Amino acid sequence: MIDVDSARQVLRDNDRGGHTVPTDGLYPFQWSWDSAITALGWFTFDEARAWQEADTMFAGQWDNGMLPHILFHGDSGTYFPGPDIWGSNTVVPSSAISQPPVWATAIRRMVETATDRELAMSSLKRLLPRLVDYHDWWYRDRDRAGSGLVRSYHPWESGMDNSPAWDEPLARVPEIEWSYQRRDLGHVDHEQRPHKAQYDRYLYLVDFYKKHDFDSDVIYRDCPYRVIDIGIVAILQRAGRDLIELCRLGGRDDAIHRISDELERTEAAIQRLWSPNHRCFFNFDIVADTALEEITTGTVLPLFGGLANEEQADAMAALVDDWLSASAFGVASTYPESPRYEPQRYWRGPVWVHINWMIAEGLRDYGYTELADRVKQAARECIDTSGFYEYFDATSGAGCGGGSFSWTAAVALYWLAN
Ligand code: DGY
């Protein structure tokens, strides 16, 4: 049973007045996709606070439409790398990459389920132009050739930082040559976090953007890490459909055709990444011009994005079924038979409940109701076993990473509690 009062209390405790931190200490700022999912949790008991979460996030949007993955509201000694390392010099100090674009999906849900209609419509009026700018940015800036598949420049942008899917493209990135002190290891056991070799490259990329003055042309052409991330593509696709509905409601007919064209382009283009033998869509390494053959939760998110045909959905549902048989506490972030699977290490194996929500939503959309219910039940068991942790050991349901975690509490409130 989900303890609704405790879940609400997690959000209240992580509330920093207008934005919610993912958890105290480990992540002391506002992260974009955390914040979108957290807004859905707030919405179940405080609609005004949920709208405020969105407003605070979009106040940090860049002039070119990009929504940064972190907004640094104030200082904190508990997180690295901070705004000084990113150096992006924006009005609200921020990182220089984005994150999976869940916002339009969250906002559509909020608009459609709002009890305070007036507040919902006035909030939509304010947020809609920003959402349109954000989606336009993805297509314009990250898919310059109009291929239908947007690019990603950093594992942090995927939100699935140390996923084995990124091992090869990241290994090619040089290591930085300066020393630094990680703060994450002061909060979480090192067995549950990325290795130093990965951090050295994460930071090289941060330096690379800064060195090139955040010039999109240079980054698009020369960034040593450029991938097509199926998770981002799928989440953007679903959010695009949601944005079209919001545009209808908000009188932005001008944007509808443009977004529809992009959605069609993506629907056609993603087909070349389908692997019938593996029953999923593979991520793609643009620099090496090769598919990244690792089965991770990102690779079945086309279910959530509505990007699969019936045969593909059927194959992915069968894959998820096998996945659940191998990991009783939900769909583990990496397929348990992979040699790179590590059930406790961040995105290399643990169960993340918000991703399980996305997979279950997708399964339900394609008619796999019973399987969707199993995913939901498994996610509930993680929280029943351990509470509102950041992620869960896929073999035992033990809590990993940060405790009292906002998006886990939020998912519990809007998905698992009903
Ligand atoms: C971290 O610091 O681990 C974050 O995932 C980066 O966004």
mmCIF file of C-alpha atoms in Angstrom, residues 7 27 39 53 59 112 140 159 186 193 203 210-211 224 228 253 257 266 309 351-352 355 374-375 377 394:
data_model
loop_
_atom_site.group_PDB
_atom_site.id
_atom_site.type_symbol
_atom_site.label_atom_id
_atom_site.label_comp_id
_atom_site.label_asym_id
_atom_site.label_seq_id
_atom_site.Cartn_x
_atom_site.Cartn_y
_atom_site.Cartn_z
ATOM 1 C CA ALA A 7 4.737 10.569 -0.295
ATOM 2 C CA TYR A 27 20.826 16.904 -5.957
ATOM 3 C CA ALA A 39 4.856 18.352 -10.847
ATOM 4 C CA GLU A 53 7.052 24.087 -10.512
ATOM 5 C CA ALA A 59 11.947 30.816 -16.287
ATOM 6 C CA GLU A 112 -6.875 17.653 -18.574
ATOM 7 C CA ARG A 140 15.885 22.854 -35.281
ATOM 8 C CA GLY A 159 19.007 11.150 -17.912
ATOM 9 C CA GLY A 186 29.740 11.721 -0.055
ATOM 10 C CA ARG A 193 27.301 5.467 -8.820
ATOM 11 C CA LEU A 203 33.468 16.721 -17.583
ATOM 12 C CA LYS A 210 32.323 26.032 -22.803
ATOM 13 C CA LYS A 211 35.482 26.141 -24.883
ATOM 14 C CA PRO A 224 33.097 13.944 -29.676
ATOM 15 C CA ILE A 228 20.625 9.129 -31.249
ATOM 16 C CA ASP A 253 -2.879 26.161 -34.777
ATOM 17 C CA HIS A 257 1.277 21.345 -38.738
ATOM 18 C CA THR A 266 10.383 10.494 -36.730
ATOM 19 C CA ASN A 309 3.889 -0.915 -35.356
ATOM 20 C CA VAL A 351 14.711 -0.324 -11.387
ATOM 21 C CA TRP A 352 13.537 3.262 -11.821
ATOM 22 C CA ILE A 355 10.610 4.578 -16.381
ATOM 23 C CA ARG A 374 2.389 -6.498 -13.698
ATOM 24 C CA VAL A 375 4.883 -3.706 -14.287
ATOM 25 C CA GLN A 377 2.615 -4.098 -9.298
ATOM 26 C CA ALA A 394 16.578 -5.052 -9.342
#
